[in-house]
Amino acid sequence: MMRQQALDILKHEDPFDLLVIGGGATGCGVALDAATRGLRVALVEKNDFAEGTSSRSTKLLHGGVRYLETAVRKLDRVQFNLVRDGLLERDLLLQNAPHLTRRLSLVTPLYRWYEVPYVFAGLKLYDLLSGKRRIGHSRLLSRRQAISRFPGLKAEGLKAGVLYYDGQFHDARMALALAMTARHHGAVVANHVAVSGLVKEAGRVIGAELTDSLTDERWTLSAKGVVNAAGPFVDRIRALDDPAKPGILTISSGVHVVLDKRFAPPETGLLIPETEDGRVLFVLPWEGYALVGTTDESADASEHPQPAEEDIRYLLRHVERYFNLQVQHSDIKAAWAGLRPLVADPKAADTASLARDHVVECSASGLLTIAGGKWTTYRKMAQDTVDQAIRCCRLEPVKRTCQTHRLAIQGSVGFREDGAERLQKRSSLDSDIARHLHHTYGDQVDRLLDFLTADGARRLVTGQPMIEAEVRYAVHHEMAVRASDVLARRLSLLLLDSEMARKAAPRVIALMAEELSWDETRCQAEVAEMNERLDAGV
Ligand code: FAD
């Protein structure tokens, strides 16, 4: 299988030009950038691709409306540039991965008259900063128009609304698509392989000690350059290089809850411009549910961070405040937390005011660390990192300049909006299944259809469009080796609806057991791991 092939190469065929540590947005982006310049690249991820922060985002491709407000208030050029760069990258992703992205309209409800011109002017400025890449025109909505766009919105006291546009994307699948595209361009990528130490010679980092997280097998890999893209764990990798060095990260935890779809219409999101502690909050349509987030609390790096009860209550409180609908704890379908790897600014009073910008650091021994940024800007972060790696590690790429501005991401070739209808006609699948497959796999859908045997079209769980063939496909073509790889990131069911995931788990495990020849002990270990994930809130 694909992962085994990758491990064989990683064990026997070095040296590489670059070893990338971390398979989140940042690491997968770096591997793709470097591979498309003709460098020989290895990427290792200690868990699964996007198992960390990169599957736990709000899933918005944005310049950052809140950063724009800070930019205006403080006349801060850095923040303006951040917003502009984000909007440029938003546009590139919408073009390079149309199957995993879409334009989303958002309503901002306003309950005080004086807010109307302020918010409208701000969102017009947001349009202006997008320049030619604008994806829609912001406009004022009357009270009635705001409610018809977002039924359920509290009408009492509502003065008006502002409609604006941003991008929405499937974060976990995007990271996977980046990893698979990097692989297509020659990178060797492996999940469930950890860097457990750095190898040095004459004071320079020349490789790393790797450990297969599933078998504990260890070996070393040589590389001319090592890129630390470990997200919230970058300081731990920096400590392997130089234990005396102070950390550069400030970590902030953000919680989301997923509610029933009655809390968000399918095509429109809601931006709550000011929460009780002065933040913004989103209620977004997401895969047939409503995604509500997020919070911002300082935290430490940890695997699988748990959503705090207090944060969940905070989110529900705000939903109640802005909705005519009653919301109860039992309405929660799933809840999860993610850790923002923000670059530390010792002068910042709280994590919300830290710029989501990125830094690339090259240590005295040549270890490159990329930290900060946001999902939307992963491509630019990767470009800056590889540019610096070429200088810092004296690499000789085939192409010196970045190749990813207009690079098709796996699944995107020939994508058509009406593709789901065409797929339905030629495969006789139900329309919701055809739509789900079209937007999940794009141009790869025919490879998935190869797994459509008699049972393959069967739904994994009633009421969901995910089918059994996807599990077999994930094992053969997407490096899934654990049930949670499939349920949390290839299909995202675990992050959408824990009860549905619980119901689907036995069948997913049975299918994977067939494909991967698991024995009874391994199946039981998978059941235990799934239960742990489900009980802990992913
Ligand atoms: P990660 O995704 O955490 O990846 C780092 C990886 O490194 C992990 O998978 C980890 O397992 C691996 N790793 C660590 N140590 C090792 C080791 N020793 N060996 C091998 N692998 C290792 N951005 C947006 O643009 N839009 C949004 O809407 C948005 N919303 C957000 C909401 C929340 C709540 C949060 C927390 C963030 C949000 N972001 C958003 C920011 C965005 O999600 C992050 O900037 C991005 O995902 C960070 O990616 P990363 O690859 O740096 O980190």
Coordinates of C-alpha atoms and ligand atoms in Angstrom, one line a residue:
M1 CA 0.0 0.0 0.0
M2 CA 1.0 3.6 -0.4
R3 CA 2.2 4.2 3.1
Q4 CA 4.4 1.0 3.1
Q5 CA 6.0 2.1 -0.2
A6 CA 6.7 5.5 1.3
L7 CA 8.3 3.9 4.4
D8 CA 10.5 1.6 2.2
I9 CA 11.9 4.7 0.4
L10 CA 12.3 6.7 3.6
K11 CA 14.3 3.8 5.2
H12 CA 16.5 2.9 2.2
E13 CA 16.9 5.9 -0.2
D14 CA 18.4 9.0 1.3
P15 CA 19.8 11.6 1.2
F16 CA 16.9 14.0 0.6
D17 CA 17.2 17.7 -0.1
L18 CA 14.6 18.5 2.5
L19 CA 12.9 16.7 5.3
V20 CA 9.6 18.4 6.4
I21 CA 8.4 17.7 10.0
G22 CA 4.6 17.9 10.3
G23 CA 1.7 17.1 7.9
G24 CA -0.6 20.0 8.7
A25 CA -1.4 22.8 6.3
T26 CA 2.1 24.3 6.7
G27 CA 4.1 21.1 6.3
C28 CA 2.1 19.8 3.3
G29 CA 2.4 23.2 1.7
V30 CA 6.1 23.3 2.1
A31 CA 6.5 19.8 0.7
L32 CA 4.4 20.7 -2.3
D33 CA 6.3 23.9 -3.0
A34 CA 9.7 22.2 -2.7
A35 CA 8.7 19.2 -4.8
T36 CA 7.4 21.4 -7.6
R37 CA 10.8 23.2 -7.7
G38 CA 12.4 19.8 -8.3
L39 CA 13.8 19.2 -4.9
R40 CA 13.8 15.7 -3.4
V41 CA 11.5 16.0 -0.4
A42 CA 10.4 13.8 2.4
L43 CA 7.5 14.7 4.8
V44 CA 6.7 12.9 8.0
E45 CA 3.7 13.4 10.2
K46 CA 3.6 11.8 13.6
N47 CA -0.2 11.2 13.6
D48 CA -2.4 11.6 10.5
F49 CA -2.3 14.4 8.0
A50 CA -4.2 17.3 9.5
E51 CA -4.9 15.5 12.7
G52 CA -3.6 18.6 14.6
T53 CA -4.9 22.2 14.2
S54 CA -5.4 21.9 10.4
S55 CA -8.7 19.9 10.7
R56 CA -10.0 22.0 13.6
S57 CA -10.3 25.4 11.9
T58 CA -13.4 27.5 11.2
K59 CA -12.9 26.5 7.6
L60 CA -12.9 30.1 6.2
L61 CA -10.6 31.3 3.4
H62 CA -10.4 34.9 4.5
G63 CA -8.3 38.0 4.7
G64 CA -9.6 38.5 8.3
V65 CA -12.4 41.0 8.9
R66 CA -11.2 41.4 12.5
Y67 CA -7.6 42.2 11.4
L68 CA -9.0 44.8 9.1
E69 CA -10.7 46.5 12.0
T70 CA -7.5 46.5 13.9
A71 CA -5.7 47.8 10.9
V72 CA -8.1 50.7 10.6
R73 CA -8.3 51.5 14.3
K74 CA -4.5 51.5 14.7
L75 CA -3.6 52.6 11.2
D76 CA -1.4 49.5 11.2
R77 CA 0.3 48.8 7.9
V78 CA 1.4 45.2 8.9
Q79 CA -2.3 44.3 9.6
F80 CA -3.4 45.8 6.3
N81 CA -0.8 43.8 4.4
L82 CA -2.0 40.7 6.3
V83 CA -5.5 41.2 5.1
R84 CA -4.5 41.9 1.5
D85 CA -2.2 38.8 1.4
G86 CA -5.0 36.7 2.8
L87 CA -7.5 37.9 0.2
L88 CA -5.0 37.1 -2.6
E89 CA -4.4 33.6 -1.2
R90 CA -8.2 33.2 -0.8
D91 CA -8.5 33.8 -4.6
L92 CA -5.7 31.4 -5.5
L93 CA -7.2 28.6 -3.4
L94 CA -10.7 29.1 -4.9
Q95 CA -9.1 28.7 -8.3
N96 CA -6.6 25.9 -7.6
A97 CA -8.9 23.7 -5.6
P98 CA -12.5 24.5 -6.7
H99 CA -13.8 21.1 -5.6
L100 CA -12.9 21.7 -1.9
T101 CA -13.7 25.4 -1.7
R102 CA -16.7 27.6 -2.3
R103 CA -17.8 31.2 -2.1
L104 CA -19.9 31.8 1.0
S105 CA -22.2 34.7 1.7
L106 CA -22.3 36.0 5.3
V107 CA -24.7 38.2 7.1
T108 CA -23.6 40.5 9.9
P109 CA -26.7 41.4 12.0
L110 CA -26.6 44.9 13.5
Y111 CA -28.7 45.8 16.5
R112 CA -27.5 49.4 17.0
W113 CA -28.0 52.1 14.3
Y114 CA -24.5 53.6 14.8
E115 CA -22.9 50.3 13.9
V116 CA -24.5 50.3 10.4
P117 CA -22.3 52.8 8.7
Y118 CA -19.2 51.6 10.6
V119 CA -19.6 47.9 9.6
F120 CA -20.8 48.7 6.1
A121 CA -17.8 50.9 5.4
G122 CA -15.4 48.3 6.9
L123 CA -16.8 45.5 4.7
K124 CA -16.7 47.8 1.6
L125 CA -13.0 48.4 2.4
Y126 CA -12.6 44.6 2.6
D127 CA -14.0 44.4 -1.0
L128 CA -11.7 47.2 -2.0
L129 CA -8.6 45.4 -0.7
S130 CA -9.6 42.3 -2.8
G131 CA -9.2 44.5 -5.9
K132 CA -9.7 42.4 -9.0
R133 CA -10.0 39.3 -6.9
R134 CA -13.3 40.5 -5.3
I135 CA -15.7 37.6 -5.1
G136 CA -18.9 39.6 -4.5
H137 CA -20.1 43.1 -3.5
S138 CA -20.9 43.8 0.1
R139 CA -24.2 45.5 0.6
L140 CA -26.6 46.7 3.2
L141 CA -29.6 44.6 4.0
S142 CA -32.8 45.8 5.5
R143 CA -34.0 44.1 8.7
R144 CA -36.4 42.0 6.6
Q145 CA -33.8 41.0 4.1
A146 CA -31.4 40.0 6.8
I147 CA -34.0 37.7 8.4
S148 CA -35.0 36.2 5.1
R149 CA -31.3 35.5 4.3
F150 CA -30.8 34.0 7.8
P151 CA -34.1 32.8 9.2
G152 CA -33.8 32.1 12.9
L153 CA -32.0 35.3 13.5
K154 CA -33.4 37.2 16.5
A155 CA -35.7 39.9 15.0
E156 CA -36.2 41.9 18.2
G157 CA -34.1 45.1 18.1
L158 CA -32.5 44.2 14.7
K159 CA -31.9 47.4 12.8
A160 CA -30.2 46.1 9.6
G161 CA -27.6 43.7 8.3
V162 CA -24.6 43.8 6.0
L163 CA -24.0 41.0 3.5
Y164 CA -20.4 40.2 2.5
Y165 CA -18.5 37.3 0.9
D166 CA -15.6 35.1 1.9
G167 CA -14.4 31.6 1.0
Q168 CA -15.2 28.3 2.8
F169 CA -13.1 25.1 2.4
H170 CA -12.7 21.6 3.6
D171 CA -9.6 21.9 5.8
A172 CA -8.8 18.2 6.5
R173 CA -9.3 17.1 2.9
M174 CA -7.4 20.1 1.7
A175 CA -4.3 19.1 3.7
L176 CA -4.6 15.6 2.4
A177 CA -5.0 16.9 -1.2
L178 CA -1.8 19.0 -0.7
A179 CA 0.1 15.9 0.6
M180 CA -1.2 13.8 -2.3
T181 CA -0.3 16.5 -4.8
A182 CA 3.2 16.8 -3.3
R183 CA 3.4 13.0 -3.7
H184 CA 2.4 13.3 -7.3
H185 CA 5.2 15.7 -7.9
G186 CA 7.7 13.3 -6.4
A187 CA 7.7 14.0 -2.6
V188 CA 7.8 11.0 -0.3
V189 CA 5.1 11.5 2.4
A190 CA 4.2 9.3 5.3
N191 CA 1.7 9.7 8.1
H192 CA 2.2 8.1 11.6
V193 CA 6.0 8.7 11.5
A194 CA 7.4 11.0 14.2
V195 CA 10.7 12.8 14.3
S196 CA 12.2 11.8 17.7
G197 CA 15.6 13.5 17.4
L198 CA 17.8 15.5 15.1
V199 CA 21.0 14.3 13.6
K200 CA 23.9 16.7 13.6
E201 CA 27.4 16.7 12.1
A202 CA 30.0 19.5 12.7
G203 CA 27.2 21.6 14.3
R204 CA 24.9 21.4 11.3
V205 CA 21.5 19.5 11.2
I206 CA 21.9 16.8 8.6
G207 CA 18.9 14.6 9.2
A208 CA 16.6 13.2 11.8
E209 CA 15.7 10.1 13.8
L210 CA 12.4 8.8 12.7
T211 CA 10.0 6.5 14.6
D212 CA 7.1 4.6 13.1
S213 CA 4.3 5.6 15.5
L214 CA 2.4 2.3 14.7
T215 CA 5.3 -0.2 15.2
D216 CA 7.9 1.8 17.2
E217 CA 10.5 0.9 14.5
R218 CA 13.3 3.6 14.4
W219 CA 15.8 4.7 11.8
T220 CA 17.6 7.8 10.7
L221 CA 17.1 9.8 7.5
S222 CA 19.7 12.2 6.0
A223 CA 18.6 15.5 4.4
K224 CA 20.5 18.6 3.4
G225 CA 17.8 20.7 5.1
V226 CA 15.2 20.0 7.8
V227 CA 12.0 22.1 8.0
N228 CA 10.2 22.3 11.3
A229 CA 6.5 22.7 10.5
A230 CA 5.2 21.1 13.7
G231 CA 2.5 23.7 14.4
P232 CA 1.9 24.0 18.2
F233 CA 4.9 21.7 18.7
V234 CA 7.5 23.8 16.8
D235 CA 9.2 24.8 20.1
R236 CA 9.7 21.1 21.0
I237 CA 11.5 20.5 17.7
R238 CA 13.5 23.7 18.3
A239 CA 14.5 22.4 21.7
L240 CA 15.9 19.2 20.1
D241 CA 18.2 21.6 18.1
D242 CA 19.0 23.9 21.0
P243 CA 17.5 23.2 24.5
A244 CA 18.5 26.6 25.7
K245 CA 16.6 28.6 23.1
P246 CA 13.5 30.4 24.3
G247 CA 10.2 29.5 22.7
I248 CA 8.7 31.6 19.9
L249 CA 5.1 30.4 20.2
T250 CA 2.0 31.6 22.0
I251 CA -0.6 29.0 21.8
S252 CA -4.3 29.8 21.9
S253 CA -7.1 27.2 22.0
G254 CA -10.3 27.7 19.9
V255 CA -13.4 25.6 20.4
H256 CA -16.2 24.8 17.9
V257 CA -19.5 23.2 18.4
V258 CA -21.5 21.6 15.6
L259 CA -25.3 22.0 15.8
D260 CA -28.2 20.7 13.8
K261 CA -28.7 22.4 10.4
R262 CA -31.8 24.4 11.6
F263 CA -29.2 26.8 13.1
A264 CA -27.8 27.8 9.6
P265 CA -29.3 27.9 6.1
P266 CA -27.3 25.9 3.6
E267 CA -25.9 28.9 1.6
T268 CA -25.4 31.7 4.2
G269 CA -23.2 32.2 7.3
L270 CA -23.6 34.6 10.2
L271 CA -20.9 36.8 11.5
I272 CA -21.6 38.0 15.0
P273 CA -19.4 41.1 15.1
E274 CA -18.9 41.6 18.8
T275 CA -19.2 39.0 21.5
E276 CA -19.4 39.8 25.2
D277 CA -15.6 39.8 25.3
G278 CA -15.1 41.8 22.1
R279 CA -14.4 38.9 19.7
V280 CA -16.1 37.8 16.5
L281 CA -18.1 34.6 16.2
F282 CA -19.3 32.6 13.2
V283 CA -22.3 30.4 12.6
L284 CA -21.7 28.7 9.3
P285 CA -23.4 26.1 7.2
W286 CA -21.1 23.1 7.1
E287 CA -21.8 19.7 5.4
G288 CA -25.4 19.8 6.3
Y289 CA -24.9 21.0 9.9
A290 CA -24.2 24.4 11.6
L291 CA -20.6 25.1 12.7
V292 CA -20.3 27.6 15.6
G293 CA -17.0 29.1 16.7
T294 CA -14.7 30.0 18.0
T295 CA -13.2 30.9 21.3
D296 CA -9.7 32.2 22.1
E297 CA -8.0 31.0 25.3
S298 CA -4.3 30.7 26.0
A299 CA -3.2 27.0 26.2
D300 CA -0.3 24.6 26.1
A301 CA 0.7 22.3 23.3
S302 CA -1.1 19.0 23.7
E303 CA -2.3 16.1 21.5
H304 CA -6.1 16.0 21.0
P305 CA -7.0 19.1 23.1
Q306 CA -10.4 18.8 24.7
P307 CA -13.1 21.4 24.4
A308 CA -13.6 23.0 27.8
E309 CA -17.2 22.9 29.1
E310 CA -17.0 26.7 29.9
D311 CA -16.1 27.4 26.2
I312 CA -19.0 25.3 25.0
R313 CA -21.4 27.3 27.3
Y314 CA -19.9 30.5 26.0
L315 CA -20.7 29.5 22.4
L316 CA -24.2 28.3 23.2
R317 CA -24.9 31.5 25.1
H318 CA -24.1 33.6 22.1
V319 CA -26.2 31.4 19.8
E320 CA -29.2 32.0 22.1
R321 CA -28.5 35.7 22.2
Y322 CA -28.7 36.0 18.4
F323 CA -31.3 33.3 17.5
N324 CA -35.0 33.0 18.0
L325 CA -34.4 29.2 18.5
Q326 CA -33.8 27.6 21.8
V327 CA -30.5 25.8 22.0
Q328 CA -29.7 23.1 24.5
H329 CA -26.7 21.0 25.3
S330 CA -28.4 18.0 23.6
D331 CA -28.4 20.0 20.3
I332 CA -24.7 19.6 20.1
K333 CA -23.7 17.0 17.5
A334 CA -19.9 17.4 18.0
A335 CA -17.5 19.6 19.8
W336 CA -13.7 20.0 19.4
A337 CA -10.8 22.2 20.1
G338 CA -7.8 23.3 18.0
L339 CA -4.6 25.0 19.0
R340 CA -3.5 28.2 17.1
P341 CA 0.3 28.2 16.8
L342 CA 0.7 32.0 17.0
V343 CA 4.1 33.6 16.9
A344 CA 4.8 35.2 20.2
D345 CA 4.8 38.9 20.7
P346 CA 5.9 39.6 24.3
K347 CA 4.1 43.1 24.1
A348 CA 0.7 41.7 23.2
A349 CA -1.8 41.7 26.1
D350 CA -3.9 38.8 24.9
T351 CA -3.7 36.2 22.1
A352 CA -6.6 37.7 20.1
S353 CA -4.4 40.8 19.5
L354 CA -1.5 38.8 18.2
A355 CA -1.0 39.2 14.4
R356 CA -1.7 35.9 12.6
D357 CA 1.5 36.5 10.6
H358 CA 4.2 34.0 10.1
V359 CA 8.0 33.9 10.7
V360 CA 10.6 31.7 9.1
E361 CA 13.7 31.2 11.3
C362 CA 17.0 29.6 10.4
S363 CA 18.9 28.4 13.4
A364 CA 22.7 28.5 13.7
S365 CA 22.8 24.8 12.9
G366 CA 20.5 25.2 9.9
L367 CA 17.2 24.0 11.3
L368 CA 14.4 26.0 9.6
T369 CA 11.3 26.7 11.6
I370 CA 8.0 28.0 10.0
A371 CA 5.4 29.2 12.5
G372 CA 2.3 31.3 12.8
G373 CA 0.2 32.4 9.8
K374 CA -3.2 30.9 9.0
W375 CA -4.7 28.2 6.8
T376 CA -5.6 30.7 4.1
T377 CA -2.0 31.7 3.7
Y378 CA -0.3 28.3 3.8
R379 CA 0.9 28.7 0.2
K380 CA 2.7 32.0 0.8
M381 CA 4.2 30.6 4.1
A382 CA 5.5 27.6 2.1
Q383 CA 7.0 29.9 -0.6
D384 CA 8.8 32.0 2.0
T385 CA 10.1 28.8 3.8
V386 CA 11.4 27.1 0.6
D387 CA 13.0 30.4 -0.6
Q388 CA 14.8 30.6 2.7
A389 CA 15.7 26.9 2.7
I390 CA 17.4 27.2 -0.7
R391 CA 19.6 29.9 0.7
C392 CA 20.1 28.6 4.2
C393 CA 20.8 25.0 3.2
R394 CA 22.5 25.8 -0.1
L395 CA 20.0 23.7 -2.1
E396 CA 20.1 23.5 -5.9
P397 CA 16.5 23.2 -7.1
V398 CA 15.7 22.6 -10.8
K399 CA 13.5 25.8 -10.6
R400 CA 14.5 28.5 -8.2
T401 CA 11.2 30.3 -8.2
C402 CA 7.9 29.2 -6.6
Q403 CA 5.6 27.2 -8.9
T404 CA 2.4 27.0 -6.8
H405 CA 0.5 30.2 -7.7
R406 CA -1.5 28.4 -10.4
L407 CA -0.8 24.8 -9.5
A408 CA -3.7 22.4 -9.8
I409 CA -4.4 20.7 -6.4
Q410 CA -5.3 17.0 -6.7
G411 CA -9.0 16.7 -7.7
S412 CA -9.3 20.1 -9.3
V413 CA -8.6 19.3 -13.0
G414 CA -11.6 20.1 -15.2
F415 CA -13.9 20.7 -12.2
R416 CA -17.4 21.8 -13.2
E417 CA -20.1 22.9 -10.9
D418 CA -22.6 20.7 -12.7
G419 CA -20.4 17.7 -12.3
A420 CA -22.5 16.2 -9.5
E421 CA -25.5 15.9 -11.9
R422 CA -23.4 14.3 -14.6
L423 CA -22.0 11.9 -12.1
Q424 CA -25.4 11.0 -10.8
K425 CA -26.6 10.2 -14.4
R426 CA -23.7 8.0 -15.3
S427 CA -23.5 6.1 -11.9
S428 CA -27.2 6.0 -10.8
L429 CA -26.1 7.1 -7.3
D430 CA -28.5 9.1 -5.1
S431 CA -28.2 12.9 -5.7
D432 CA -26.8 13.6 -2.2
I433 CA -24.2 10.9 -2.6
A434 CA -23.2 12.1 -6.1
R435 CA -22.9 15.7 -4.8
H436 CA -20.7 14.6 -1.8
L437 CA -18.4 12.5 -4.0
H438 CA -18.0 15.2 -6.6
H439 CA -17.0 17.8 -4.0
T440 CA -14.8 15.5 -2.0
Y441 CA -12.9 13.8 -4.8
G442 CA -13.2 16.1 -7.9
D443 CA -11.4 14.6 -10.8
Q444 CA -10.4 11.5 -8.8
V445 CA -13.9 10.3 -8.5
D446 CA -13.5 7.7 -11.2
R447 CA -10.8 6.0 -9.2
L448 CA -13.3 5.9 -6.3
L449 CA -16.0 4.4 -8.6
D450 CA -13.6 1.4 -9.2
F451 CA -14.5 0.4 -5.6
L452 CA -18.3 0.6 -6.3
T453 CA -18.9 -3.2 -6.2
A454 CA -22.4 -4.4 -5.2
D455 CA -22.0 -3.2 -1.6
G456 CA -19.7 -0.2 -2.4
A457 CA -22.6 2.2 -2.9
R458 CA -24.1 1.3 0.5
R459 CA -24.3 4.3 2.9
L460 CA -22.1 3.9 6.0
V461 CA -24.9 5.3 8.1
T462 CA -28.5 6.2 7.3
G463 CA -28.9 9.9 6.6
Q464 CA -25.3 10.6 5.6
P465 CA -24.0 10.6 2.0
M466 CA -20.7 8.8 2.9
I467 CA -20.5 5.3 1.3
E468 CA -18.6 2.1 1.9
A469 CA -16.4 2.5 -1.2
E470 CA -14.8 5.6 0.3
V471 CA -13.4 3.5 3.1
R472 CA -11.7 1.1 0.7
Y473 CA -10.5 4.1 -1.4
A474 CA -9.1 5.8 1.6
V475 CA -7.0 2.8 2.4
H476 CA -5.7 2.2 -1.1
H477 CA -5.2 5.8 -2.3
E478 CA -5.2 8.2 0.7
M479 CA -2.9 6.4 3.2
A480 CA -5.6 5.8 5.9
V481 CA -4.3 3.2 8.3
R482 CA -6.5 3.7 11.4
A483 CA -10.3 3.9 11.7
S484 CA -10.1 7.5 13.0
D485 CA -8.0 8.5 9.9
V486 CA -11.1 7.6 7.9
L487 CA -13.8 8.8 10.3
A488 CA -12.3 12.0 11.4
R489 CA -10.4 13.3 8.3
R490 CA -11.2 11.4 5.1
L491 CA -14.9 11.6 5.8
S492 CA -15.0 14.1 8.7
L493 CA -18.0 12.3 10.3
L494 CA -16.3 12.3 13.7
L495 CA -16.0 16.1 13.7
L496 CA -19.6 16.5 12.4
D497 CA -21.7 14.1 14.4
S498 CA -20.3 11.9 17.1
E499 CA -23.4 9.7 17.3
M500 CA -23.3 9.1 13.5
A501 CA -19.6 8.3 13.8
R502 CA -20.3 5.9 16.6
K503 CA -22.8 4.1 14.4
A504 CA -20.5 4.0 11.4
A505 CA -17.4 2.9 13.3
P506 CA -18.0 -0.9 13.4
R507 CA -18.5 -1.1 9.6
V508 CA -15.5 1.2 8.9
I509 CA -13.4 -1.1 11.1
A510 CA -14.7 -4.2 9.4
L511 CA -14.0 -2.8 5.9
M512 CA -10.5 -1.7 7.0
A513 CA -9.9 -5.1 8.5
E514 CA -10.6 -6.7 5.2
E515 CA -8.4 -4.4 3.3
L516 CA -5.5 -4.4 5.7
S517 CA -5.8 -8.0 7.0
W518 CA -6.3 -6.9 10.6
D519 CA -6.6 -9.6 13.2
E520 CA -9.0 -9.6 16.2
T521 CA -6.5 -7.9 18.5
R522 CA -6.0 -5.0 16.0
C523 CA -9.7 -4.6 15.5
Q524 CA -10.2 -4.3 19.2
A525 CA -7.5 -1.8 19.5
E526 CA -9.2 0.3 16.8
V527 CA -12.6 0.0 18.6
A528 CA -10.9 1.2 21.8
E529 CA -9.2 4.1 20.0
M530 CA -12.4 5.2 18.4
N531 CA -14.3 5.1 21.7
E532 CA -11.6 7.2 23.3
R533 CA -11.9 9.8 20.5
L534 CA -15.7 9.8 20.8
D535 CA -15.8 10.0 24.6
A536 CA -13.2 12.8 24.7
G537 CA -14.8 15.0 22.1
V538 CA -12.6 14.0 19.2
Ligands
FAD1 P1 -0.9 21.7 12.5 O1 -2.0 21.5 11.7 O2 -1.0 21.5 14.0 O3 0.2 20.7 12.0 C1 1.4 20.4 12.6 C2 1.7 19.0 12.5 O4 2.9 18.6 13.0 C3 0.7 18.2 13.4 O5 -0.2 17.4 12.6 C4 1.6 17.4 14.3 O6 1.1 16.1 14.6 C5 2.9 17.3 13.6 N1 4.0 17.1 14.4 C6 4.3 17.7 15.6 N2 5.5 17.2 16.1 C7 5.9 16.3 15.2 C8 7.0 15.4 15.2 N3 7.9 15.4 16.2 N4 7.2 14.5 14.1 C9 6.3 14.5 13.1 N5 5.2 15.3 13.1 C10 5.0 16.2 14.1 N6 -7.1 29.7 9.5 C11 -7.8 30.1 8.4 O7 -7.2 30.5 7.4 N7 -9.1 30.2 8.5 C12 -9.9 29.8 9.5 O8 -11.1 29.9 9.5 C13 -9.1 29.4 10.7 N8 -9.8 29.1 11.8 C14 -9.1 28.6 12.9 C15 -9.9 28.3 14.0 C16 -9.2 27.7 15.1 C17 -10.0 27.3 16.3 C18 -7.8 27.5 15.1 C19 -7.1 26.8 16.2 C20 -7.1 27.9 14.0 C21 -7.7 28.5 12.9 N9 -7.0 28.9 11.7 C22 -7.7 29.3 10.6 C23 -5.6 28.8 11.7 C24 -5.1 27.5 11.0 O9 -6.0 26.4 11.3 C25 -3.7 27.2 11.4 O10 -2.9 28.3 11.2 C26 -3.1 26.0 10.6 O11 -4.0 24.9 10.6 C27 -1.8 25.6 11.2 O12 -1.3 24.5 10.5 P2 0.1 23.9 10.9 O13 0.5 22.9 9.8 O14 1.1 24.9 11.2 O15 -0.2 23.1 12.3

